[in-house]
PDB file of C-alpha atoms in Angstrom:
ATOM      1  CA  UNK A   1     107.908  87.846  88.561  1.00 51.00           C
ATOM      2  CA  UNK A   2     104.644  87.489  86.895  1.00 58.00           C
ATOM      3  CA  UNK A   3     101.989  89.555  87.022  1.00 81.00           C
ATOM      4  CA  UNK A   4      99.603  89.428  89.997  1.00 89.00           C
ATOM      5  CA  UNK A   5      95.947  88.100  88.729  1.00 93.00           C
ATOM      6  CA  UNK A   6      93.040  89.640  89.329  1.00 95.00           C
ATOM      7  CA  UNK A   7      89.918  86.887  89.653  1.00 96.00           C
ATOM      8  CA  UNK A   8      86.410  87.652  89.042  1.00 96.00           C
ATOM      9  CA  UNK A   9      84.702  85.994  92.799  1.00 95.00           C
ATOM     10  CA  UNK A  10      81.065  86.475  91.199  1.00 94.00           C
ATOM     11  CA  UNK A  11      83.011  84.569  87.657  1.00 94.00           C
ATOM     12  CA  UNK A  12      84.493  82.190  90.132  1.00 92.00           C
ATOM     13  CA  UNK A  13      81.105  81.027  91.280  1.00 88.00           C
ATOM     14  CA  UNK A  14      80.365  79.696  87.979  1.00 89.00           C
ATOM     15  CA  UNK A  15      83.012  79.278  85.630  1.00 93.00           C
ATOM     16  CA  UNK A  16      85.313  76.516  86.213  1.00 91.00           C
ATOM     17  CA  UNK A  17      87.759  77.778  83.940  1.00 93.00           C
ATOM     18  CA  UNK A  18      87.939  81.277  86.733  1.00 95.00           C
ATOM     19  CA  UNK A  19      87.673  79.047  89.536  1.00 91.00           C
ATOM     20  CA  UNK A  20      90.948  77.117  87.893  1.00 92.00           C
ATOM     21  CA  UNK A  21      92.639  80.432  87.946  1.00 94.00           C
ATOM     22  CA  UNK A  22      91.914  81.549  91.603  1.00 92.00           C
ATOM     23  CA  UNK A  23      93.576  77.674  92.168  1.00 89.00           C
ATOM     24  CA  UNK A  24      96.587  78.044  90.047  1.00 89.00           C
ATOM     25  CA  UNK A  25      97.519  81.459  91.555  1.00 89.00           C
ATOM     26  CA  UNK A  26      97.200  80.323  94.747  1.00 87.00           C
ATOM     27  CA  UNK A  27      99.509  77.424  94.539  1.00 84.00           C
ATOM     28  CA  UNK A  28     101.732  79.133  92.367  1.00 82.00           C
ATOM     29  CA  UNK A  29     102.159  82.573  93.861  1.00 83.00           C
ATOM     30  CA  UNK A  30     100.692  82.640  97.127  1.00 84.00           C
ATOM     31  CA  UNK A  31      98.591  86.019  96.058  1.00 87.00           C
ATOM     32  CA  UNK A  32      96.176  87.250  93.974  1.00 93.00           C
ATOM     33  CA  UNK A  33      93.885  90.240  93.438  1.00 95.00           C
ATOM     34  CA  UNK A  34      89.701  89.788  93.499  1.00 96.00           C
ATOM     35  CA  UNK A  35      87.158  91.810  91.939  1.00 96.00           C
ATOM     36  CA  UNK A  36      83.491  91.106  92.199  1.00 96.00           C
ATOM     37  CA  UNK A  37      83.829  91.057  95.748  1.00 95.00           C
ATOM     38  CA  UNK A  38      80.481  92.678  97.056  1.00 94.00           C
ATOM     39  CA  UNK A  39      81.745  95.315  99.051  1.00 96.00           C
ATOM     40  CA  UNK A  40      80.635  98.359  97.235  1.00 96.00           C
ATOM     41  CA  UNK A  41      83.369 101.109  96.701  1.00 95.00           C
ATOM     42  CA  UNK A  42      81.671 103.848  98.519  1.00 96.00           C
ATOM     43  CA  UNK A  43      81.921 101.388 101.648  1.00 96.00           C
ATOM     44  CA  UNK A  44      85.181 101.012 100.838  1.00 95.00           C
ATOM     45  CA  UNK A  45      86.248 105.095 100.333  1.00 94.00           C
ATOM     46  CA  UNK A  46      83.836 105.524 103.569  1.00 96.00           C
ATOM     47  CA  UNK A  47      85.974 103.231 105.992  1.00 95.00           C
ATOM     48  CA  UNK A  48      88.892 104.970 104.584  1.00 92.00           C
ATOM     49  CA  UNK A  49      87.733 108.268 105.736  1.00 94.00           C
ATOM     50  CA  UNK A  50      86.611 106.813 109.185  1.00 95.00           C
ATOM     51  CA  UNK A  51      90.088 105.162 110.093  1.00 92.00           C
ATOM     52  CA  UNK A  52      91.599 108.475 109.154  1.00 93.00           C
ATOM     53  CA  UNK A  53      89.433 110.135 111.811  1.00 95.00           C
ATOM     54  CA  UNK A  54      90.820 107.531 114.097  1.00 96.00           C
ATOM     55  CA  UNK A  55      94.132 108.224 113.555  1.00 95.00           C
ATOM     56  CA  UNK A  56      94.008 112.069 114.191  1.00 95.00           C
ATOM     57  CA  UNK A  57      92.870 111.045 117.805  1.00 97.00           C
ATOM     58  CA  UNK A  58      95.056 112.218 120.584  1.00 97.00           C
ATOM     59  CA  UNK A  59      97.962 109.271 121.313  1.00 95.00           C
ATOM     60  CA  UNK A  60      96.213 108.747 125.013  1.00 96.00           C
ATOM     61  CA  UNK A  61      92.848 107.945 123.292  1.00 97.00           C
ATOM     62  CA  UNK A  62      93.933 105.641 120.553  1.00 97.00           C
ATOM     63  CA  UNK A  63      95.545 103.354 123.313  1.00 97.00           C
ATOM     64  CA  UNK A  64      92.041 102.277 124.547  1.00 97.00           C
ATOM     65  CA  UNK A  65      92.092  99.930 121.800  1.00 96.00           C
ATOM     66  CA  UNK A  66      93.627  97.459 123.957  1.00 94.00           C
ATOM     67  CA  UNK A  67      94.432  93.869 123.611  1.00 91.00           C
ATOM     68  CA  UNK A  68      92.124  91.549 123.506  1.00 87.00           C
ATOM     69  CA  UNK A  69      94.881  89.057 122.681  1.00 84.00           C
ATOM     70  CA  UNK A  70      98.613  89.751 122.783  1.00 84.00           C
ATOM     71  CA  UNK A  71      99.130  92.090 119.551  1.00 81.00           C
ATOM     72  CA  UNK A  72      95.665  92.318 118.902  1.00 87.00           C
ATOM     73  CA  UNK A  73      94.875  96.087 120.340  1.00 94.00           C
ATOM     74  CA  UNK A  74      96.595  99.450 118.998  1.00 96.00           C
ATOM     75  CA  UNK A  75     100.182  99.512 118.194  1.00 94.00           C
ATOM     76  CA  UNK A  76     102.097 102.856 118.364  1.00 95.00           C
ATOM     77  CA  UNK A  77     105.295 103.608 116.085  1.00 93.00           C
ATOM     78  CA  UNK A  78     108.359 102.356 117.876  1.00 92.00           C
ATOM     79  CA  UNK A  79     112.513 101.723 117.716  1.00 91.00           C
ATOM     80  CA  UNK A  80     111.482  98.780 115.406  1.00 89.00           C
ATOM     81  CA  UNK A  81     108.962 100.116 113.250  1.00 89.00           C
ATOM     82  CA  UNK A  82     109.081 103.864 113.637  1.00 92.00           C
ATOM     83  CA  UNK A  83     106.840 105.113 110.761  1.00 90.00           C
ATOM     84  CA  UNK A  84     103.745 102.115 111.407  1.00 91.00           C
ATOM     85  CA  UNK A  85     101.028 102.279 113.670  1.00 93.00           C
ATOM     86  CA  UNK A  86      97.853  99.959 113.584  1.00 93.00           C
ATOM     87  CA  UNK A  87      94.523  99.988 115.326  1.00 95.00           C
ATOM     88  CA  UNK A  88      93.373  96.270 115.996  1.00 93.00           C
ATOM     89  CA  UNK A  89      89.941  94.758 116.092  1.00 91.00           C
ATOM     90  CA  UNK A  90      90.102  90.821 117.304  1.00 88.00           C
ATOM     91  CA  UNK A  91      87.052  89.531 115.251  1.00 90.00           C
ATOM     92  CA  UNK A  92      85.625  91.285 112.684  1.00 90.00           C
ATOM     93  CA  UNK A  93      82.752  88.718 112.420  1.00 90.00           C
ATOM     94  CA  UNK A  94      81.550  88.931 116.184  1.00 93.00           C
ATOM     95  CA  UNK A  95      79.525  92.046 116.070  1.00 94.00           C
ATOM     96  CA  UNK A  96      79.849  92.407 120.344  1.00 95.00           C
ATOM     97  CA  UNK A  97      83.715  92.582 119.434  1.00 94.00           C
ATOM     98  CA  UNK A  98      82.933  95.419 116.545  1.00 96.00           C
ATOM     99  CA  UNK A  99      81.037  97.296 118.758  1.00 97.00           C
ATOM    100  CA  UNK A 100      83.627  97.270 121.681  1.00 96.00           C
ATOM    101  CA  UNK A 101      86.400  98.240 119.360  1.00 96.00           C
ATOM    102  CA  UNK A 102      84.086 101.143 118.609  1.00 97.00           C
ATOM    103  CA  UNK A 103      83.118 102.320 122.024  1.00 97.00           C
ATOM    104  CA  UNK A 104      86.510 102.018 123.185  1.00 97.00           C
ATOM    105  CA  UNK A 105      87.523 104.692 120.539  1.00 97.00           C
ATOM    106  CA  UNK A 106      84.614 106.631 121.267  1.00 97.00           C
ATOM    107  CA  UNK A 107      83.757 107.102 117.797  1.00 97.00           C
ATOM    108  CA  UNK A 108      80.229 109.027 117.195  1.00 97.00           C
ATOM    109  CA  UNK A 109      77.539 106.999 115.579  1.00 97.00           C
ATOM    110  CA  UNK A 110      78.407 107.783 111.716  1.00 97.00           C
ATOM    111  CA  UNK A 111      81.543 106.187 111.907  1.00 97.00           C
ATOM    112  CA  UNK A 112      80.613 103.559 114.159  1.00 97.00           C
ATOM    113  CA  UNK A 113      77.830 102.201 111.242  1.00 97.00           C
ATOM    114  CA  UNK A 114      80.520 102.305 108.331  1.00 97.00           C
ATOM    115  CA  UNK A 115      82.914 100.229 110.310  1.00 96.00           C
ATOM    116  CA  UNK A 116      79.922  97.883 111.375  1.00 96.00           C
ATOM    117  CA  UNK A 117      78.842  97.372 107.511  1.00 96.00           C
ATOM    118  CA  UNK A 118      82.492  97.191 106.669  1.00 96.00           C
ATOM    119  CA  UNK A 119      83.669  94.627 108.801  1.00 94.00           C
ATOM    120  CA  UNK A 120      80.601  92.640 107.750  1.00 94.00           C
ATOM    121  CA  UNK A 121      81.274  92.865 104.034  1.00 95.00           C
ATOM    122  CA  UNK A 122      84.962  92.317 104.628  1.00 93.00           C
ATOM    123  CA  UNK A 123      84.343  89.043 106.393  1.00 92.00           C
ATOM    124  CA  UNK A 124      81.789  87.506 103.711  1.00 92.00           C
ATOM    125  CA  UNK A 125      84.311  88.413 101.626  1.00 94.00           C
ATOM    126  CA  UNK A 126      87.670  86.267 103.885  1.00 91.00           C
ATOM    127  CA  UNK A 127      84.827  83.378 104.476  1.00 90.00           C
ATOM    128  CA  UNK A 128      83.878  83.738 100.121  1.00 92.00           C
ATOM    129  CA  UNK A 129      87.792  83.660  98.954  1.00 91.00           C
ATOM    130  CA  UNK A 130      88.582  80.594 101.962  1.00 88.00           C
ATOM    131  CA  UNK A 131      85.835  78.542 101.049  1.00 89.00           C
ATOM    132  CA  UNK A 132      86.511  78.877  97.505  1.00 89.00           C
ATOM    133  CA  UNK A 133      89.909  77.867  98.054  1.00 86.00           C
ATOM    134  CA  UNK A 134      89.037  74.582 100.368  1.00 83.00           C
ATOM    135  CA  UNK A 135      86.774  73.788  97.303  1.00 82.00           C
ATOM    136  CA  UNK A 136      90.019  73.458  94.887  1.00 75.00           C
ATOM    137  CA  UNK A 137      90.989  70.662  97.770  1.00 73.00           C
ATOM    138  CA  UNK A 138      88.760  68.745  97.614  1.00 75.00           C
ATOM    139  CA  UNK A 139      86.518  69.959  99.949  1.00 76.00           C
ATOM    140  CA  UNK A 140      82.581  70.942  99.314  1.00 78.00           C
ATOM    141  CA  UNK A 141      82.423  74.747  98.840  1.00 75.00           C
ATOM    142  CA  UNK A 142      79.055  75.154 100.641  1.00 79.00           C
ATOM    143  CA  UNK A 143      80.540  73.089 103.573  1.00 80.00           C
ATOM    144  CA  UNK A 144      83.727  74.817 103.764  1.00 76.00           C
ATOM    145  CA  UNK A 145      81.477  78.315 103.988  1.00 80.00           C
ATOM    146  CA  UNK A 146      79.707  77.066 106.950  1.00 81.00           C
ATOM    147  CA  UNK A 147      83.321  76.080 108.607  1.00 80.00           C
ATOM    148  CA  UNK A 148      85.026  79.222 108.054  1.00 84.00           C
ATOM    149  CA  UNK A 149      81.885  81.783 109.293  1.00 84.00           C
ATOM    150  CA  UNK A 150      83.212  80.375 113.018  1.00 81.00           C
ATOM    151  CA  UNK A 151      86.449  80.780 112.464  1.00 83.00           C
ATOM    152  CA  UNK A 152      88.193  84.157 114.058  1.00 84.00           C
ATOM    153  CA  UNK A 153      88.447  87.164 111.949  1.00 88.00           C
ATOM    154  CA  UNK A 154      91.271  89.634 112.932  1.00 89.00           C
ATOM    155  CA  UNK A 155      91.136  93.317 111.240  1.00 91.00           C
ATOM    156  CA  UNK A 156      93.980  95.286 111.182  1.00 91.00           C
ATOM    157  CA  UNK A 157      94.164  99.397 110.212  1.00 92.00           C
ATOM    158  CA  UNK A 158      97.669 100.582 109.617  1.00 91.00           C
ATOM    159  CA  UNK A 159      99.220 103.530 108.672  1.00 90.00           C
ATOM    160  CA  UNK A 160     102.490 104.135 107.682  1.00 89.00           C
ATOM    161  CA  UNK A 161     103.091 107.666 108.475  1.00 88.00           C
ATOM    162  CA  UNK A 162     105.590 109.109 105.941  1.00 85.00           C
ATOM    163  CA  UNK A 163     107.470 112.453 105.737  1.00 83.00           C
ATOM    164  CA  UNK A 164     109.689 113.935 102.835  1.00 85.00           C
ATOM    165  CA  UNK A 165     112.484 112.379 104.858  1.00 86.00           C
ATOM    166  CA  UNK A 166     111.539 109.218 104.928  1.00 84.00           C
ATOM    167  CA  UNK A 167     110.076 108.275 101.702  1.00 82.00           C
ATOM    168  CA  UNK A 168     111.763 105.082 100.674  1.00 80.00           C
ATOM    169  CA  UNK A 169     112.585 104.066 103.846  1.00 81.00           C
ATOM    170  CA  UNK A 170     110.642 100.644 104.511  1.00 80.00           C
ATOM    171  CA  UNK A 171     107.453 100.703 106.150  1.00 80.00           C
ATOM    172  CA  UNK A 172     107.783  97.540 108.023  1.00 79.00           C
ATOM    173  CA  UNK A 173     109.961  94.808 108.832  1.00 75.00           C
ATOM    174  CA  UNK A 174     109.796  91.810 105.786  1.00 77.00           C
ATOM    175  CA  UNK A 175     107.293  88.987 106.960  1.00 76.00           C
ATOM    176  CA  UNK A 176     104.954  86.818 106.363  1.00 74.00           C
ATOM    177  CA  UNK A 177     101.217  86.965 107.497  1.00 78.00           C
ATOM    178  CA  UNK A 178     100.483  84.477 110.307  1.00 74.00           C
ATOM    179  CA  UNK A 179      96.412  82.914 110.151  1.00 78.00           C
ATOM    180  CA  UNK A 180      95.247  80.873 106.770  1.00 80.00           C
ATOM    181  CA  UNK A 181      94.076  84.072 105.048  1.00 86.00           C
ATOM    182  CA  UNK A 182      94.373  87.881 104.869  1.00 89.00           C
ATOM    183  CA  UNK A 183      92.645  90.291 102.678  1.00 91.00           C
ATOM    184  CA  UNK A 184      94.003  93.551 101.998  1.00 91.00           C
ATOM    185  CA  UNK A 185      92.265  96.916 100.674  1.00 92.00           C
ATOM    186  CA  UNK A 186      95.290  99.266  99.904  1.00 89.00           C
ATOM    187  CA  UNK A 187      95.196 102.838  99.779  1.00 85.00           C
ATOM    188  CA  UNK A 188      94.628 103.399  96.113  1.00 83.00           C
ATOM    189  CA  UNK A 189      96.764 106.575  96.044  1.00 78.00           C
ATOM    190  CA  UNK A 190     100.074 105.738  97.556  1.00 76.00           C
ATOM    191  CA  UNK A 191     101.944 102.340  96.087  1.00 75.00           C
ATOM    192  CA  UNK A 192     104.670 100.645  97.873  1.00 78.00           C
ATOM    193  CA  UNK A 193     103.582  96.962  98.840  1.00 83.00           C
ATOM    194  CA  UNK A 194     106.411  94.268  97.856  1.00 83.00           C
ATOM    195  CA  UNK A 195     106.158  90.494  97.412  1.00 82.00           C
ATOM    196  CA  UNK A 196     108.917  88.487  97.156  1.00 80.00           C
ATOM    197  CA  UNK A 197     109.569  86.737  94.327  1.00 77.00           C
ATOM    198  CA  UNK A 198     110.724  83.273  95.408  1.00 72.00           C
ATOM    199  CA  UNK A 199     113.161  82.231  92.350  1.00 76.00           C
ATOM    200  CA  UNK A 200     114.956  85.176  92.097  1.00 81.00           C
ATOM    201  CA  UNK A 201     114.634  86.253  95.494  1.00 79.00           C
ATOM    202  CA  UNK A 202     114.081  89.895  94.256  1.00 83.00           C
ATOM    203  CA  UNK A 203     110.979  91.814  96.034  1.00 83.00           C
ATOM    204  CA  UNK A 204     108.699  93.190  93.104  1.00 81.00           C
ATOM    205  CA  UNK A 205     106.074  95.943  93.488  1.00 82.00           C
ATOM    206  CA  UNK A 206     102.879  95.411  94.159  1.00 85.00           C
ATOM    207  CA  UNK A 207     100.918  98.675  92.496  1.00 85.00           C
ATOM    208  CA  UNK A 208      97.207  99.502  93.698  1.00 87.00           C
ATOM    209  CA  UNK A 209      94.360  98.099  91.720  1.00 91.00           C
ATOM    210  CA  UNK A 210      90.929 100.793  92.424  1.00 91.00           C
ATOM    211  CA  UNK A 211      88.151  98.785  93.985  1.00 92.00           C
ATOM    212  CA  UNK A 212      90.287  95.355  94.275  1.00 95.00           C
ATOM    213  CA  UNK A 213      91.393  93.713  97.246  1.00 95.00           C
ATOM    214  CA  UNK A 214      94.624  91.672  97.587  1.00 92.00           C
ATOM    215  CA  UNK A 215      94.418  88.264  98.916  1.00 92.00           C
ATOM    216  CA  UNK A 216      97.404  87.051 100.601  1.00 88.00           C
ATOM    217  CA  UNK A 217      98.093  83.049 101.441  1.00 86.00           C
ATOM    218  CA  UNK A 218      99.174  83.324 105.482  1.00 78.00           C
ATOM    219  CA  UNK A 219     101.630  80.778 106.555  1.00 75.00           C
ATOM    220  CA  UNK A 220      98.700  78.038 108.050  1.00 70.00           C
ATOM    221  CA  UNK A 221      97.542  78.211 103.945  1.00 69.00           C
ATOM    222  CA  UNK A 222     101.055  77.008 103.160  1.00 65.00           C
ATOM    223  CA  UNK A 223     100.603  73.065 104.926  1.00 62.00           C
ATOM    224  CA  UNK A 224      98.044  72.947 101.494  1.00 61.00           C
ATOM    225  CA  UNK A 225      99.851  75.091  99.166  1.00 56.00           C
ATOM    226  CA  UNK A 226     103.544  75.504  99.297  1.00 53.00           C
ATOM    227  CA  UNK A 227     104.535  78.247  97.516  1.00 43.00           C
ATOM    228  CA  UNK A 228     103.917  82.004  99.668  1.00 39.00           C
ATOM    229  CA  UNK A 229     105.590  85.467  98.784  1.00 45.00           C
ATOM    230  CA  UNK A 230     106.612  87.399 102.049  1.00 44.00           C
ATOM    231  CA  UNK A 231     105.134  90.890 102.161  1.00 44.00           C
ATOM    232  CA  UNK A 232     106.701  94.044 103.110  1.00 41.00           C
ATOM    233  CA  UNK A 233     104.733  97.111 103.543  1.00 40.00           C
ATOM    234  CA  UNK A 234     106.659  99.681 101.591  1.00 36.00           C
ATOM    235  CA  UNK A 235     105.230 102.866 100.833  1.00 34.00           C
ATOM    236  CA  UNK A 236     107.588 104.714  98.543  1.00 32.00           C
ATOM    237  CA  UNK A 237     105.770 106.740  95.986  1.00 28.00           C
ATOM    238  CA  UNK A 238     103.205 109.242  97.977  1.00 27.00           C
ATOM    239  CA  UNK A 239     100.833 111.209  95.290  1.00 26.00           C
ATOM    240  CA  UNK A 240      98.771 113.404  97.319  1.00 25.00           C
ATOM    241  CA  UNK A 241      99.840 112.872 101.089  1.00 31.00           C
ATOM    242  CA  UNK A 242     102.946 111.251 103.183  1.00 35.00           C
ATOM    243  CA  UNK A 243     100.455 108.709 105.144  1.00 41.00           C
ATOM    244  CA  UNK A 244      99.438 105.623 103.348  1.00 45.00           C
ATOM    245  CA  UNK A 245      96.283 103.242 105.093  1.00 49.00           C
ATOM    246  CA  UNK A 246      96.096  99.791 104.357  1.00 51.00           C
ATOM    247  CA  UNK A 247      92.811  97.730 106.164  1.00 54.00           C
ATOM    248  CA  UNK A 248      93.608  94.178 106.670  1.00 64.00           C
ATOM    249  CA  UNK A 249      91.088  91.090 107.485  1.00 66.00           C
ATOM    250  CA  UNK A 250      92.803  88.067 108.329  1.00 55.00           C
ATOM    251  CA  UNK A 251      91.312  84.667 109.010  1.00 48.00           C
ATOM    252  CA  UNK A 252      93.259  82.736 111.811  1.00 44.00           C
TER     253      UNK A 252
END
């Protein structure tokens, strides 16, 4: 398959010619890459080192991220998915729901602050890419911002926790993402997403970008545009360590 794009958001603003390209990869593959973002890398290398904190917790204390909505809480490996756990936060852009997710975890006050600027950045970044997309249908881009800062905002954390046994073994079962939007940050070091690629019906690798996020059309986005690669979260390649971290904002 081609090449996954990587659009400029800041270019996107104010170039037609970018905004034409976040349009056409859209419709045409269902994914793309942004840069120009706004959420500085050191924000982005600090959450990473927070969420790893939280997954050293004891099993008994990472279950008090319960669900707020079926699904929407901790999930622990199981018969299905044996190497993924996730932590879940229900909306990243209510800051009562950030702080819960936080207390409930018990996490000291350094770690509580990245994952409060984090989750704010990350969702001006969802509401940014949605709106940006609603503007290449039609719609007014500073009118689709205002109608996508009340949508929900559902983070995900997952881990896929690898040994030298396992490597190759997939991470998760193939699906699609469920919502309008998600937005992924991958962990830079350890490769292994897969998109399908609908002609051939092949999955391709997806290899880590530095400092880009992956935007991924969820199956509400595909009533506008009709053409969206399942993912499957496929660490196979480990550099430095066996568990790979991917944070995931999805607008639903």
């Amino acid at each position: 398959m081609a090449g996954i794009p990587v659009i400029d958001l800041q270019l996107a603003a104010a170039a037609p010619e970018e905004a034409a390209r976040l349009r056409d990869a859209a419709q045409r593959l269902g994914c793309f890459r942004v840069a120009g973002h706004g959420v500085p890398r050191v924000l982005q290398d600090d959450m990473k080192a927070a969420v790893r904190a939280l997954f050293d917790l004891p099993d008994d204390a990472k279950r008090r991220n319960a669900d707020v909505i079926s699904g929407s809480g901790y999930v622990a490996p199981s018969a299905t998915n044996p190497l993924y756990e996730a932590f879940g936060l229900y909306d990243a852009a209510s800051p009562a729901d950030v702080d819960a997710f936080c207390a409930s975890l018990h996490a000291p006050p350094h770690i509580r602050e990245t994952i409060r600027r984090y989750a704010e950045k990350t969702h001006g970044l969802i509401v940014d890419v949605a709106a940006k997309l609603a503007a290449g249908l039609g719609l007014e881009e500073p009118e689709a911002d205002r109608m996508f800062q009340d949508w929900p905002c559902q983070f995900r954390i997952n881990r896929y926790n690898y040994t030298p046994d396992t490597v190759g073994e997939t991470g998760v079962q193939v699906h699609t993402d469920s919502g309008f939007l998600t937005v992924l940050q991958e962990d830079d070091r350890v490769g292994g997403l897969e998109v399908a690629d609908l002609d051939t019906g092949e999955f391709a690798p997806v290899d880590p970008v530095p400092g880009t996020f992956l935007v991924n059309l969820g199956d509400v986005a595909t009533v506008q545009y009709s053409r969206m690669p399942p993912s499957s979260g496929l660490p196979t390649s480990p550099t430095f360590d066996f568990d790979s971290l991917y944070l995931c904002a999805h607008l639903v």
